[in-house]
Amino acid sequence: MNIAEKLLLFLETFDVTILLGNVKIERENLNVIVIDVLSWLKLERKREIWIEQGRTIQHRAMSLNMQHQWCKDLVKLVQEEPCFSEVFVIESDMLTFRNDISEEYIHEARRIAYERFNPSIMI
C-alpha cells in the first residue's frame, strides 16, 4: 500500500494503528501531519502537471517549522516509524522522499493524493 493510501485510510477511519506502532503522538497532531503531507503531495502532483505543460517550475520539499509540535512529531515519525521512515527523510527542516524511492512510487503517491484528497472547505 502506497503511503498516500495509508494516509487517506487514516483520515477515513482515524485508526492510529495504520500509521503508528511504537511512537506515541496525539491524534490531533497526527491528523495535522496527515493533512499537511497529503496537501504537499497534492501540490507536488500539480507541479508535475505544470512541468508536463512546459512551465519552468521545480518540485519542492515540504518545509517544516520546528516551533510547531506537529513538526517535531513528524520528525519522530520519520525517525522511528517504518511507515514513514521507509518513504521519507527530513534534512534541514525539509521533508522529502528518500533517494532510494522510485520515481514510479513518488508519482503514484502524488497522483493518489491529487485525485482522492479533497478536504471540504471550512468557513
Short mmCIF file of C-alpha atoms in Angstrom, two decimals, residues 34-118:
data_model
loop_
_atom_site.label_atom_id
_atom_site.label_comp_id
_atom_site.label_asym_id
_atom_site.label_seq_id
_atom_site.Cartn_x
_atom_site.Cartn_y
_atom_site.Cartn_z
CA VAL A 34 -1.54 13.60 7.61
CA ILE A 35 -3.43 16.59 6.18
CA ASP A 36 -0.23 18.56 5.61
CA VAL A 37 1.63 15.67 3.96
CA LEU A 38 -1.34 14.93 1.69
CA SER A 39 -1.63 18.63 0.81
CA TRP A 40 2.06 18.71 -0.06
CA LEU A 41 1.74 15.57 -2.21
CA LYS A 42 -1.26 17.06 -3.98
CA LEU A 43 0.64 20.26 -4.72
CA GLU A 44 3.59 18.22 -5.98
CA ARG A 45 1.24 16.49 -8.46
CA LYS A 46 0.12 19.92 -9.67
CA ARG A 47 3.77 20.78 -10.16
CA GLU A 48 4.20 17.58 -12.21
CA ILE A 49 1.32 18.67 -14.43
CA TRP A 50 2.78 22.16 -14.82
CA ILE A 51 6.18 20.68 -15.74
CA GLU A 52 4.45 18.46 -18.34
CA GLN A 53 2.87 21.63 -19.77
CA GLY A 54 6.32 23.17 -20.18
CA ARG A 55 6.26 25.59 -17.28
CA THR A 56 9.57 26.30 -15.61
CA ILE A 57 8.83 25.07 -12.12
CA GLN A 58 10.56 22.60 -9.85
CA HIS A 59 9.45 20.12 -7.22
CA ARG A 60 9.95 21.26 -3.64
CA ALA A 61 10.39 19.54 -0.33
CA MET A 62 7.84 20.19 2.41
CA SER A 63 9.11 22.93 4.72
CA LEU A 64 8.78 22.30 8.46
CA ASN A 65 8.66 24.87 11.24
CA MET A 66 10.12 23.21 14.31
CA GLN A 67 8.34 25.65 16.59
CA HIS A 68 5.17 23.60 15.99
CA GLN A 69 4.70 20.38 17.94
CA TRP A 70 3.27 18.54 14.93
CA CYS A 71 6.51 19.19 13.03
CA LYS A 72 8.52 17.75 15.92
CA ASP A 73 6.16 14.78 15.93
CA LEU A 74 6.67 14.31 12.19
CA VAL A 75 10.43 14.16 12.78
CA LYS A 76 9.84 11.38 15.33
CA LEU A 77 7.67 9.51 12.84
CA VAL A 78 10.28 9.73 10.10
CA GLN A 79 12.98 8.60 12.51
CA GLU A 80 11.11 5.78 14.25
CA GLU A 81 8.04 4.56 12.35
CA PRO A 82 8.68 2.29 9.35
CA CYS A 83 5.55 3.56 7.61
CA PHE A 84 7.25 6.97 7.34
CA SER A 85 10.96 6.14 7.61
CA GLU A 86 10.85 3.76 4.63
CA VAL A 87 9.49 6.55 2.41
CA PHE A 88 10.58 9.94 3.74
CA VAL A 89 13.65 11.72 5.01
CA ILE A 90 14.00 15.07 6.78
CA GLU A 91 17.01 17.22 6.01
CA SER A 92 17.42 20.86 7.06
CA ASP A 93 13.82 21.01 8.32
CA MET A 94 12.51 19.81 4.95
CA LEU A 95 10.52 16.62 4.33
CA THR A 96 11.09 14.83 1.06
CA PHE A 97 11.18 11.33 -0.39
CA ARG A 98 14.18 9.13 0.31
CA ASN A 99 16.67 8.87 -2.55
CA ASP A 100 16.01 5.13 -2.96
CA ILE A 101 12.27 5.59 -3.58
CA SER A 102 11.42 5.03 -7.24
CA GLU A 103 10.01 7.78 -9.43
CA GLU A 104 7.03 5.50 -10.14
CA TYR A 105 6.22 5.24 -6.42
CA ILE A 106 6.57 9.00 -5.95
CA HIS A 107 4.38 9.73 -8.98
CA GLU A 108 1.74 7.28 -7.70
CA ALA A 109 1.72 8.86 -4.22
CA ARG A 110 1.27 12.29 -5.75
CA ARG A 111 -1.44 11.08 -8.12
CA ILE A 112 -3.41 9.35 -5.34
CA ALA A 113 -3.28 12.47 -3.15
CA TYR A 114 -4.24 14.69 -6.09
CA GLU A 115 -7.22 12.57 -7.09
CA ARG A 116 -8.51 11.41 -3.70
CA PHE A 117 -7.63 14.06 -1.15
CA ASN A 118 -10.34 16.69 -1.43
#
